[in-house]
CSV table of C-alpha atoms in Angstrom, one decimal:
chain,number,residue,atom,x,y,z
A,181,MET,CA,99.5,93.8,134.8
A,182,LEU,CA,99.5,90.5,132.0
A,183,THR,CA,98.6,87.8,134.7
A,184,VAL,CA,98.4,85.3,132.0
A,185,PRO,CA,102.3,84.5,130.4
A,186,VAL,CA,102.9,82.9,127.3
A,187,ARG,CA,104.5,80.1,126.8
A,188,GLN,CA,105.5,77.5,124.2
A,189,LEU,CA,103.7,74.9,123.3
A,190,GLY,CA,105.1,70.8,123.1
A,191,GLU,CA,103.8,67.7,121.8
A,192,SER,CA,101.7,67.2,124.7
A,193,GLU,CA,99.5,69.8,124.0
A,194,ARG,CA,99.0,69.3,120.4
A,195,ARG,CA,95.1,68.7,120.9
A,196,ALA,CA,94.4,71.9,123.0
A,197,VAL,CA,96.0,73.5,120.1
A,198,GLU,CA,93.5,71.8,116.8
A,199,ARG,CA,90.5,71.9,119.0
A,200,LEU,CA,91.8,75.8,119.1
A,201,LEU,CA,92.1,76.0,114.8
A,202,ASP,CA,89.3,74.0,114.4
A,203,LEU,CA,86.9,77.5,115.9
A,204,ASP,CA,88.9,79.0,113.0
A,205,PRO,CA,89.6,76.6,110.0
A,206,TYR,CA,89.8,79.7,107.2
A,207,ALA,CA,91.9,82.1,109.3
A,208,GLY,CA,93.4,79.5,110.9
A,209,ALA,CA,94.3,76.9,108.2
A,210,GLN,CA,98.2,77.6,107.4
A,211,VAL,CA,98.8,77.1,110.6
A,212,ALA,CA,96.2,74.0,111.0
A,213,GLU,CA,98.5,73.0,107.9
A,214,ARG,CA,101.6,72.9,109.6
A,215,VAL,CA,100.4,71.1,113.2
A,216,ALA,CA,99.1,68.9,110.6
A,217,ALA,CA,102.0,67.5,108.8
A,218,ARG,CA,104.9,68.1,111.4
A,219,GLY,CA,103.2,68.4,115.3
A,220,LEU,CA,104.5,70.8,117.8
A,221,ALA,CA,108.1,69.8,118.4
A,222,TRP,CA,110.4,72.3,117.0
A,223,TRP,CA,112.5,71.0,116.0
A,224,ARG,CA,110.7,68.9,113.1
A,225,ALA,CA,108.2,72.2,112.8
A,226,GLU,CA,110.0,75.3,111.4
A,227,GLY,CA,108.9,77.0,113.6
A,228,ARG,CA,107.5,76.8,117.0
A,229,ILE,CA,103.9,78.0,118.3
A,230,LEU,CA,103.4,80.4,121.2
A,231,GLY,CA,100.6,80.2,123.6
A,232,TYR,CA,97.8,82.1,126.2
A,233,GLY,CA,96.1,80.7,128.5
A,234,SER,CA,95.8,78.1,131.4
A,235,ARG,CA,97.1,74.9,130.8
A,236,ARG,CA,93.8,73.1,131.1
A,237,ASN,CA,92.1,76.0,128.9
A,238,LEU,CA,94.3,77.3,126.4
A,239,GLU,CA,92.8,80.4,124.5
A,240,SER,CA,95.0,81.8,122.1
A,241,ILE,CA,99.2,81.0,119.8
A,242,CYS,CA,100.7,82.6,117.7
A,243,TRP,CA,102.2,80.5,114.9
A,244,LEU,CA,105.9,81.8,114.3
A,245,GLY,CA,108.2,80.6,111.6
A,246,GLY,CA,108.6,81.9,108.3
A,247,ASN,CA,105.4,83.7,108.9
A,248,LEU,CA,103.6,85.1,112.6
A,249,THR,CA,100.0,84.0,111.9
A,250,PRO,CA,97.8,84.4,116.1
A,251,VAL,CA,95.1,82.7,116.0
A,252,LEU,CA,91.9,83.7,118.4
A,253,ALA,CA,93.8,85.5,119.5
A,254,SER,CA,92.0,88.3,122.2
A,255,GLU,CA,93.3,92.2,123.4
A,256,SER,CA,94.8,90.3,126.0
A,257,ALA,CA,97.0,87.2,124.4
A,258,VAL,CA,97.8,90.3,121.2
A,259,ALA,CA,99.4,92.4,123.9
A,260,ALA,CA,100.9,88.9,125.8
A,261,PHE,CA,102.0,88.2,122.8
A,262,ALA,CA,103.8,91.4,121.7
A,263,GLU,CA,105.5,91.8,124.7
A,264,GLN,CA,107.0,88.4,124.5
A,265,LEU,CA,108.1,89.4,120.1
A,266,SER,CA,109.9,92.5,121.1
A,267,THR,CA,112.2,90.9,123.5
A,268,GLU,CA,112.9,89.4,119.8
A,269,GLU,CA,114.8,89.2,116.4
A,270,ARG,CA,112.4,89.1,114.1
A,271,LEU,CA,113.3,86.0,111.8
A,272,CYS,CA,110.0,86.3,110.1
A,273,SER,CA,108.6,87.0,106.2
A,274,SER,CA,105.6,88.6,107.6
A,275,ILE,CA,102.6,89.1,109.9
A,276,VAL,CA,98.9,87.7,108.5
A,277,GLY,CA,95.9,86.5,110.0
A,278,ARG,CA,92.6,87.9,111.5
A,279,ALA,CA,92.9,91.9,111.1
A,280,ASP,CA,92.9,92.7,114.3
A,281,ALA,CA,95.0,90.9,116.0
A,282,VAL,CA,97.6,91.5,113.2
A,283,LEU,CA,97.2,95.2,113.1
A,284,GLY,CA,97.1,95.7,117.3
A,285,LEU,CA,100.4,93.0,117.0
A,286,TRP,CA,101.9,95.8,114.7
A,287,ASP,CA,100.7,98.0,117.2
A,288,ARG,CA,102.9,97.2,120.0
A,289,LEU,CA,105.1,95.2,118.0
A,290,SER,CA,106.8,97.8,115.0
A,291,ALA,CA,109.1,100.1,117.2
A,292,HIS,CA,111.3,97.3,117.8
A,293,TRP,CA,110.3,94.7,114.0
A,294,GLY,CA,109.8,98.1,111.9
A,295,PRO,CA,109.4,98.9,109.7
A,296,ALA,CA,106.9,97.8,107.0
A,297,ARG,CA,108.1,97.2,103.8
A,298,ASP,CA,103.9,96.8,103.7
A,299,VAL,CA,101.4,96.9,105.5
A,300,ARG,CA,97.3,95.6,104.3
A,301,PRO,CA,94.6,95.8,106.4
A,302,ASN,CA,91.8,95.1,104.8
A,303,GLN,CA,91.9,91.3,103.4
A,304,PRO,CA,88.8,89.5,102.4
A,305,LEU,CA,88.1,86.3,103.6
A,306,LEU,CA,85.8,83.6,101.8
A,307,ALA,CA,85.4,80.7,101.7
A,308,THR,CA,82.2,78.5,100.3
A,309,GLU,CA,81.1,75.0,99.9
A,310,ALA,CA,79.0,73.7,97.6
A,311,LEU,CA,79.9,73.4,93.9
A,312,PRO,CA,79.8,76.6,91.7
A,313,THR,CA,77.4,76.9,89.7
A,314,VAL,CA,79.8,78.6,86.0
A,315,ALA,CA,80.5,76.2,84.2
A,316,PRO,CA,84.1,74.9,84.3
A,317,ASP,CA,86.9,75.8,82.4
A,318,PRO,CA,87.2,72.8,80.9
A,319,GLU,CA,91.0,73.6,79.6
A,320,VAL,CA,91.7,74.1,83.0
A,321,ARG,CA,93.8,71.1,84.7
A,322,ARG,CA,96.4,69.5,86.8
A,323,VAL,CA,99.9,70.6,86.0
A,324,ARG,CA,101.4,67.4,84.9
A,325,GLY,CA,105.5,67.4,86.2
A,326,GLY,CA,107.1,67.5,83.0
A,327,GLU,CA,105.5,71.4,83.6
A,328,VAL,CA,106.4,73.1,85.8
A,329,ASP,CA,109.6,74.5,83.6
A,330,ARG,CA,106.6,76.6,82.3
A,331,LEU,CA,104.5,77.0,85.4
A,332,PHE,CA,107.7,78.1,86.8
A,333,PRO,CA,108.0,81.8,85.6
A,334,ALA,CA,104.3,82.0,85.5
A,335,ALA,CA,104.1,81.8,88.9
A,336,VAL,CA,107.1,83.9,89.7
A,337,ALA,CA,105.7,86.5,88.3
A,338,MET,CA,102.5,86.3,90.5
A,339,TYR,CA,104.3,86.2,93.0
A,340,THR,CA,106.6,89.5,92.0
A,341,GLU,CA,103.2,91.3,90.9
A,342,GLU,CA,101.7,90.1,94.2
A,343,VAL,CA,103.8,90.8,96.9
A,344,GLY,CA,106.0,93.4,95.8
A,345,VAL,CA,109.9,91.7,95.4
A,346,SER,CA,111.0,88.7,93.5
A,347,PRO,CA,110.8,85.3,94.3
A,348,LEU,CA,114.3,84.9,93.0
A,349,ALA,CA,116.5,86.9,94.8
A,350,GLU,CA,117.7,85.6,97.8
A,351,ASP,CA,118.5,82.7,96.6
A,352,GLY,CA,118.5,82.5,92.3
A,353,GLY,CA,115.1,81.9,93.2
A,354,ARG,CA,115.6,77.2,94.3
A,355,ALA,CA,113.3,77.7,97.7
A,356,TYR,CA,111.0,79.1,95.7
A,357,ARG,CA,110.9,76.7,92.9
A,358,ARG,CA,111.1,73.2,94.4
A,359,ARG,CA,108.4,74.7,97.2
A,360,VAL,CA,106.4,74.9,93.0
A,361,SER,CA,107.9,71.5,92.5
A,362,ASP,CA,106.1,70.6,95.8
A,363,LEU,CA,102.6,71.7,95.1
A,364,VAL,CA,103.3,69.8,91.7
A,365,ARG,CA,103.8,67.0,92.6
A,366,ALA,CA,100.6,66.8,95.2
A,367,GLY,CA,98.6,67.8,92.4
A,368,ARG,CA,97.6,71.3,94.2
A,369,ALA,CA,98.2,73.3,91.2
A,370,TYR,CA,96.5,74.1,87.7
A,371,ALA,CA,96.8,75.8,85.1
A,372,ARG,CA,95.4,76.9,82.0
A,373,PHE,CA,97.7,76.6,78.6
A,374,VAL,CA,97.8,78.1,75.4
A,375,ASP,CA,100.3,77.1,73.1
A,376,GLY,CA,103.0,75.7,76.0
A,377,LYS,CA,102.3,78.8,77.9
A,378,VAL,CA,100.6,79.6,80.9
A,379,VAL,CA,97.4,81.9,80.6
A,380,PHE,CA,96.3,81.1,83.6
A,381,LYS,CA,97.4,79.7,87.3
A,382,ALA,CA,96.0,79.3,90.8
A,383,GLU,CA,97.4,76.7,93.3
A,384,LEU,CA,95.8,74.6,96.6
A,385,ALA,CA,99.0,76.5,98.9
A,386,VAL,CA,97.4,75.4,101.9
A,387,VAL,CA,95.1,71.7,102.7
A,388,THR,CA,93.5,70.6,105.8
A,389,ARG,CA,90.8,68.5,106.2
A,390,ARG,CA,88.1,71.3,106.8
A,391,THR,CA,89.4,73.6,104.0
A,392,ALA,CA,91.2,73.6,100.5
A,393,GLN,CA,92.6,78.0,100.9
A,394,VAL,CA,94.0,78.7,97.1
A,395,GLN,CA,96.6,81.4,96.8
A,396,GLY,CA,98.7,82.0,93.8
A,397,VAL,CA,96.0,82.8,91.7
A,398,TRP,CA,97.0,84.6,88.1
A,399,VAL,CA,95.7,85.7,85.0
A,400,ALA,CA,99.0,86.4,81.7
A,401,PRO,CA,98.4,89.8,80.9
A,402,GLU,CA,97.6,89.9,77.5
A,403,TRP,CA,94.8,87.9,78.6
A,404,ARG,CA,93.4,90.1,81.2
A,405,GLY,CA,89.5,91.3,80.1
A,406,ARG,CA,88.8,88.9,78.1
A,407,GLY,CA,86.9,86.9,81.0
A,408,ILE,CA,88.4,83.7,81.9
A,409,ALA,CA,89.1,83.7,84.9
A,410,THR,CA,85.7,82.9,86.4
A,411,ALA,CA,86.0,79.7,84.7
A,412,ALA,CA,89.0,78.8,85.4
A,413,MET,CA,88.4,80.0,89.8
A,414,ALA,CA,84.9,77.5,88.9
A,415,ALA,CA,87.4,74.7,87.3
A,416,VAL,CA,89.7,74.8,90.8
A,417,MET,CA,87.2,75.1,92.9
A,418,ARG,CA,85.6,71.8,91.0
A,419,ASP,CA,87.9,69.9,91.7
A,420,ALA,CA,89.2,70.9,94.8
A,421,LEU,CA,85.7,70.8,96.7
A,422,GLU,CA,85.3,67.1,94.8
A,423,ARG,CA,89.1,65.9,95.8
A,424,VAL,CA,90.2,67.4,98.2
A,425,ALA,CA,88.7,69.2,100.8
A,426,PRO,CA,84.7,70.4,102.2
A,427,SER,CA,85.6,74.1,101.4
A,428,VAL,CA,87.7,75.9,99.2
A,429,SER,CA,88.9,79.4,100.8
A,430,LEU,CA,90.9,82.3,100.3
A,431,TYR,CA,91.9,85.5,100.9
A,432,VAL,CA,92.2,89.0,99.1
A,433,ASN,CA,93.0,92.3,98.8
A,434,ASP,CA,90.4,94.3,98.9
A,435,PHE,CA,91.5,97.1,95.9
A,436,ASN,CA,92.1,94.3,93.7
A,437,LEU,CA,87.8,94.5,92.3
A,438,PRO,CA,87.7,92.4,89.7
A,439,ALA,CA,89.5,89.1,91.7
A,440,ARG,CA,86.2,89.9,93.5
A,441,ARG,CA,84.0,90.2,91.3
A,442,VAL,CA,85.7,86.9,90.2
A,443,TYR,CA,84.7,85.1,93.4
A,444,GLU,CA,82.0,86.7,94.6
A,445,ARG,CA,80.5,84.9,91.0
A,446,CYS,CA,82.2,81.8,92.0
A,447,GLY,CA,79.6,81.6,95.3
A,448,PHE,CA,82.5,82.1,97.4
A,449,ARG,CA,81.1,84.1,100.7
A,450,PRO,CA,82.9,86.3,103.2
A,451,VAL,CA,83.7,84.7,106.7
A,452,GLY,CA,86.4,87.5,108.0
A,453,THR,CA,88.9,90.5,107.8
A,454,LEU,CA,92.4,89.1,107.4
A,455,ALA,CA,94.9,91.1,107.2
A,456,THR,CA,99.3,91.5,106.2
A,457,VAL,CA,102.1,93.4,107.3
A,458,LEU,CA,105.3,92.7,104.7
A,459,PHE,CA,109.1,92.9,105.5
């Protein structure tokens, strides 16, 4: 029987939440960015944070918004979060986080929230604080505001290939285009253009004071196998480390061997394993 109940956290416990997030700066980066930007007031944060542990000793948290993300969730915390969440309708589009916690949650929630569209149980989490030793591609640069129309088709292709559904399906792509435009405006979208067409792209999708998390890495199909990705990633990493954050991190599907080789050549090291459940 669970002796520590799950509770929704408010702004008064923000410092305790931030201390926990500092203990897992890479796996908890997406939650840390939201907390830094919006705090814990659910009406401003577009989500809510559940806490496990006493008020004096917060042990684990779980972000519930567009994604469900457990952070530092022990086995007992996973059981408690799952017990609470099993009484609610699923609103999130994915569960993502440290593999043991995500798969533990899914074991307990699948009967209530299933079926999943895809389960990715082994996604290496990688990070580095060092500048890459490989030479960066001088043609890779930050995307300019007037280039969103050129970037957007590549972003849609990447999303569809990676997630398995098109971001245009739900609302014609309006929300996704806003997201892409916001990243460009913030100086967090990178691309290499050849004859006006994107042949490589990547974004700093999450930025905290501890790390810049790279997502959306994509090479145009006709350019794959030419060896452009390593130098292109090195350019992204160099700019991110010099301008944005003290480390760069990302996670990758275990079966994506070409990408894993690129990241290894760029100097990334393993810092854990994530898992993702997609709905």
